[in-house]
GROMACS .gro file of C-alpha atoms in nm:
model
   70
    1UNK     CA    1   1.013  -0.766   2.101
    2UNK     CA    2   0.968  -1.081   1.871
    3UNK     CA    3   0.884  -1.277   2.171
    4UNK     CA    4   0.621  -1.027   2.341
    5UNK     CA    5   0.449  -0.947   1.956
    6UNK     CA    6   0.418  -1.392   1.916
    7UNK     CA    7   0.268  -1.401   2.228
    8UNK     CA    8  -0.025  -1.116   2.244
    9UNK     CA    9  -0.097  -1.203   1.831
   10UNK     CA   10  -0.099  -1.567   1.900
   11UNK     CA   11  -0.364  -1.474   2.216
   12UNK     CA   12  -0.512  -1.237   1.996
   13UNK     CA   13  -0.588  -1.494   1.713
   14UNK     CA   14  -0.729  -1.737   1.962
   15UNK     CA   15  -1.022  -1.439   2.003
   16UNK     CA   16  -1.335  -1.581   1.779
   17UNK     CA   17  -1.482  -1.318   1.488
   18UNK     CA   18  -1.184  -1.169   1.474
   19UNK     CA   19  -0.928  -1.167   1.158
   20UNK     CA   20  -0.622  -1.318   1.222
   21UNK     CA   21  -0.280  -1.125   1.244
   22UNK     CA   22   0.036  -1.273   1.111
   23UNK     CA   23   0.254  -1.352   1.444
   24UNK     CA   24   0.554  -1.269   1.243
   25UNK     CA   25   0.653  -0.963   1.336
   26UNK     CA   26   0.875  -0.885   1.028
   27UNK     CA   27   0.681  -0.998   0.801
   28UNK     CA   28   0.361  -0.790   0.953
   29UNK     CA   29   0.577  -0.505   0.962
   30UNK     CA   30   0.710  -0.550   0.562
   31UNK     CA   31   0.331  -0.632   0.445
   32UNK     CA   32   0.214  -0.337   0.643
   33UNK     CA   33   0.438  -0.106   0.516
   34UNK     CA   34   0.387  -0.221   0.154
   35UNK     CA   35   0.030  -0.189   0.190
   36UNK     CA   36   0.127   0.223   0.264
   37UNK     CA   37   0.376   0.242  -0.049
   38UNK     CA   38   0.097   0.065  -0.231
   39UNK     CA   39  -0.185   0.310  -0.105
   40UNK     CA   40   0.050   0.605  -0.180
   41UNK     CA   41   0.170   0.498  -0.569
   42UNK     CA   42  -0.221   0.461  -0.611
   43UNK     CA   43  -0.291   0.785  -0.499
   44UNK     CA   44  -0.017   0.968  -0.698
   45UNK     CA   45  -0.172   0.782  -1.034
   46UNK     CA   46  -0.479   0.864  -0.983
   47UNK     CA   47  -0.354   1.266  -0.962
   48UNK     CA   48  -0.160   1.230  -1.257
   49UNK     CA   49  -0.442   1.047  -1.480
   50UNK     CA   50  -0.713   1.353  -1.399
   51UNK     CA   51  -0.458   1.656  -1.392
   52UNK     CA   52  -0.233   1.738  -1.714
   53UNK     CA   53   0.016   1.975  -1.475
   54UNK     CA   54   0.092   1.663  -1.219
   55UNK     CA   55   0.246   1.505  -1.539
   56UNK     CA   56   0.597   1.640  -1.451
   57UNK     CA   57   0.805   1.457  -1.705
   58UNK     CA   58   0.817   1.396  -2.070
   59UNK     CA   59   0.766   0.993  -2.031
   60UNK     CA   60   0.453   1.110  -1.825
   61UNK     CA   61   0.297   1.299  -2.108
   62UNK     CA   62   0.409   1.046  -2.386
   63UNK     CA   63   0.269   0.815  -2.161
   64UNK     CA   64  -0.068   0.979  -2.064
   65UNK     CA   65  -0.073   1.172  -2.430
   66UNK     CA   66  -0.349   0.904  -2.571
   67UNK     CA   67  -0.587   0.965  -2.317
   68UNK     CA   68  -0.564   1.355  -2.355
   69UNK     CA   69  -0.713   1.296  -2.695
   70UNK     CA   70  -1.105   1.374  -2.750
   0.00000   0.00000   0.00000
């Protein structure tokens, strides 16, 4: 699989106006899925800074108490 993914990415970067892909496949694959975590920690902040009831835990509220106040 290693093999087959160098050889179509380093093809693939060769194509002009296109962005480069890294022809490591592990790496690719750990950025990649960091990139999702990332997207998804992101999205669960942002839910817990607008709603009071997604703060589930009393280090949420401590946390988030100072911006509760008017």
């Amino acid at each position: 699989a290693d093999e087959i993914w160098n050889n179509l990415i380093n093809r693939y970067n060769t194509i002009p106006f296109t962005n480069d892909v890294n022809p490591d496949l592990t790496d690719y694959v750990t950025t990649e899925a960091l990139k999702g975590v990332y997207t998804m920690i992101a999205v669960e902040e942002k839910e817990i800074r607008k709603k009071v009831e997604s703060r589930t835990t009393d280090l949420l509220k401590k946390v988030f108490a100072l911006q509760d106040r008017p």
